[in-house]
Short mmCIF file of C-alpha atoms in Angstrom, two decimals:
data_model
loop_
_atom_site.label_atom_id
_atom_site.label_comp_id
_atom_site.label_asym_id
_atom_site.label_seq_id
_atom_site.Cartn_x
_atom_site.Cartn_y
_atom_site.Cartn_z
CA UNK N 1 7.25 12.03 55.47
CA UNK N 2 5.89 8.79 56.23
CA UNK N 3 2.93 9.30 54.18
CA UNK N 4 5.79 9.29 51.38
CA UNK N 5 7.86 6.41 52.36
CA UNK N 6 4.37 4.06 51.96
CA UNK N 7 3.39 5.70 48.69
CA UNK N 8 6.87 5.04 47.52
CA UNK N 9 6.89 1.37 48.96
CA UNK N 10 3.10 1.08 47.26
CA UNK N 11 4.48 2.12 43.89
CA UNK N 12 7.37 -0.15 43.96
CA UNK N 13 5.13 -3.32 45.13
CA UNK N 14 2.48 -2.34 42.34
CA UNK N 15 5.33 -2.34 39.67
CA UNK N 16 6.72 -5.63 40.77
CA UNK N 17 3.80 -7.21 40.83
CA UNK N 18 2.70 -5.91 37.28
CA UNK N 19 5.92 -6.84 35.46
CA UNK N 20 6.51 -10.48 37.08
CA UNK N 21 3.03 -11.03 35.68
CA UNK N 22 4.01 -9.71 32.51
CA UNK N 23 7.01 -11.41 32.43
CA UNK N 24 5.04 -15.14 33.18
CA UNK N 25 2.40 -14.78 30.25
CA UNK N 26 2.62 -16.52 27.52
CA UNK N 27 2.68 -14.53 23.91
CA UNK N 28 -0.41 -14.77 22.43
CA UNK N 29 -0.77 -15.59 18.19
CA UNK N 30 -1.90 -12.87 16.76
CA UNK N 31 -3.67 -12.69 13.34
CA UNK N 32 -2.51 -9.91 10.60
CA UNK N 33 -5.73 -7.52 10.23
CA UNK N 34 -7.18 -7.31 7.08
CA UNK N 35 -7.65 -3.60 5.49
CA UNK N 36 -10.06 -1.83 7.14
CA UNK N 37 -12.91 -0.05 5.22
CA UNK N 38 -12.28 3.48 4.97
CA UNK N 39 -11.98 6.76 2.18
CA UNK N 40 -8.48 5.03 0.71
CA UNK N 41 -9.58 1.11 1.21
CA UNK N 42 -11.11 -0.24 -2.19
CA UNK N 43 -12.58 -3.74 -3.10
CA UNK N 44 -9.87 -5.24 -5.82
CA UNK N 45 -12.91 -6.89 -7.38
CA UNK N 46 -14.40 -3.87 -9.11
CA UNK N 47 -10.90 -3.38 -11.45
CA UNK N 48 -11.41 -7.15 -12.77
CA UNK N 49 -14.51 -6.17 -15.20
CA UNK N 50 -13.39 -2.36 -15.63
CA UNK N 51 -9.76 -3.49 -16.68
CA UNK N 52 -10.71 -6.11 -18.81
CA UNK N 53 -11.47 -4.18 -22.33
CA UNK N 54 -8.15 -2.59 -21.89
CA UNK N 55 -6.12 -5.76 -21.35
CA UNK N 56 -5.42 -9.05 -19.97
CA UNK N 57 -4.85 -10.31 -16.32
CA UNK N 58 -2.50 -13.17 -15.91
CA UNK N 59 -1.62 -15.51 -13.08
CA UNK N 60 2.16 -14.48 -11.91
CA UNK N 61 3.87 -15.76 -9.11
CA UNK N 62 4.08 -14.31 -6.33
CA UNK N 63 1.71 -11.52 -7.00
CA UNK N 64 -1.48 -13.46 -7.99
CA UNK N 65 -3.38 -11.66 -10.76
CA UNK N 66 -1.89 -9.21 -12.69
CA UNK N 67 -3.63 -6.89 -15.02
CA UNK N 68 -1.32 -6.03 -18.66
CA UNK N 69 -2.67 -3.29 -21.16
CA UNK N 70 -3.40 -4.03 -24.96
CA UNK N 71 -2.20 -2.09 -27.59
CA UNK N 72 0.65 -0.77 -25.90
CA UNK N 73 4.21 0.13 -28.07
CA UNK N 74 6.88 -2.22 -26.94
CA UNK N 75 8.45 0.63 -25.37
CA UNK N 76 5.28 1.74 -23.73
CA UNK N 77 6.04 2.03 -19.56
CA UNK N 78 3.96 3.71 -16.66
CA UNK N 79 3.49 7.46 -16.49
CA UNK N 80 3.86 7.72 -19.84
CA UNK N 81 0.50 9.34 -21.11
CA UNK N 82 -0.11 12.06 -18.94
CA UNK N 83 0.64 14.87 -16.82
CA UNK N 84 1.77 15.19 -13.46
CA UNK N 85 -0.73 17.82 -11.69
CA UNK N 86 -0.43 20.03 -7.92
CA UNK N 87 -3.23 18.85 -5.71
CA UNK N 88 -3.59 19.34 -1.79
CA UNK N 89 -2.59 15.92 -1.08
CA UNK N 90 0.51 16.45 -3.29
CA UNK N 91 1.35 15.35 -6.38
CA UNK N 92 -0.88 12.96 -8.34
CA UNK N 93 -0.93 11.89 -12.31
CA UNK N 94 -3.80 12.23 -14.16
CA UNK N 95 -3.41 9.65 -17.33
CA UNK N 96 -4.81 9.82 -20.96
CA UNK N 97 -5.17 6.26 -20.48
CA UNK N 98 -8.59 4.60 -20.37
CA UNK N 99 -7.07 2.49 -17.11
CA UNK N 100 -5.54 5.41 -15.71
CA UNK N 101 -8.22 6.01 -13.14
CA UNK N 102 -7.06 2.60 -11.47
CA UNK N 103 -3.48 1.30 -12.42
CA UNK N 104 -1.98 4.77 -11.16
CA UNK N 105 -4.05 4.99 -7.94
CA UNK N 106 -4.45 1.75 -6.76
CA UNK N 107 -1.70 -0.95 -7.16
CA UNK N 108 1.95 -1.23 -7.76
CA UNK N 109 3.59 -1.63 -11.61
CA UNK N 110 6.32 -4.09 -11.75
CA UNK N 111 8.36 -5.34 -14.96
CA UNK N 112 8.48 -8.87 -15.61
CA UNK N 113 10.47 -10.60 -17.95
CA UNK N 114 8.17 -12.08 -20.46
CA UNK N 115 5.15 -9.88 -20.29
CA UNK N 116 6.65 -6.46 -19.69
CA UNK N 117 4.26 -4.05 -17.23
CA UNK N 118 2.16 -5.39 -15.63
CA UNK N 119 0.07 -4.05 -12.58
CA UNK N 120 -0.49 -5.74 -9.45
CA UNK N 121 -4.19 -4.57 -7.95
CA UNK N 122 -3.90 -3.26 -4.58
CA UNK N 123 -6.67 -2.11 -1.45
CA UNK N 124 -5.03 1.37 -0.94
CA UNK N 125 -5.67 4.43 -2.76
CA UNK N 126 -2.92 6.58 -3.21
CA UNK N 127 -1.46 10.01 -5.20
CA UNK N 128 1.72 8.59 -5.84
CA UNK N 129 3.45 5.74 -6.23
CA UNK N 130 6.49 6.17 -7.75
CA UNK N 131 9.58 6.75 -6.05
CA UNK N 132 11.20 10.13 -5.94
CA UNK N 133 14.25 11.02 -8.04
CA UNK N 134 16.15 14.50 -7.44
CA UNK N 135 18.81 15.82 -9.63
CA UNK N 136 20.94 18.37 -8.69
CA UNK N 137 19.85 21.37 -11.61
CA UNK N 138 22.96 21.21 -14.61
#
């Protein structure tokens, strides 16, 4: 029983101890990581060249450098020329596009204003990057 009563007392010392340390420290800064390198992680730099027979990049705010097809119809938009195909990670498009193999992998679209799509270049690799839709069957 007494054994008990000092393990108890040790505990309750140890855990004071611990958190008025804690509570004393001063936060620290820390620095956002950059991607790791890894199976989804890709250098951005390799789309620059590839892209560049299939269309323009452009300097937009806030994104940086964008990448926007040539020869597109006016009413042209992403996931467009293609088919939507069952893999083991889940859904994924596979394009007719010539750029396909990046802009629907790799990257966000977004619409701006003046220059229609356009595709912001991104590290991750991905299936999908659309957001789902459900309808209820009519």
């Amino acid at each position: 029983m007494l054994l008990r009563a000092r393990l108890s007392v040790s505990c309750v010392v140890a855990a004071t101890i611990v958190l008025t340390a804690a509570a004393h420290a001063q936060p620290q800064r820390v620095e956002p990581k950059r991607p790791v390198a890894g199976p989804n992680v890709v250098d951005v730099s390799i789309f620059y060249e590839s892209l560049a027979p299939y269309g323009e990049w452009i300097q937009l705010p806030p994104w940086g450098w964008v990448w926007s097809p040539y020869d597109v119809d006016p009413d042209w938009r992403p996931y467009l020329l293609g088919r939507w195909v069952w893999t083991e990670c889940g859904w994924t498009w596979i394009s007719s596009e010539p750029f396909g193999w990046a802009t629907y992998h790799y990257g966000r679209w977004t619409y701006h204003p003046y220059h229609g799509w356009v595709w912001v270049p991104g590290y991750w690799a991905g299936s999908i990057w659309v957001p789902g839709y459900w309808s209820p069957a009519a």
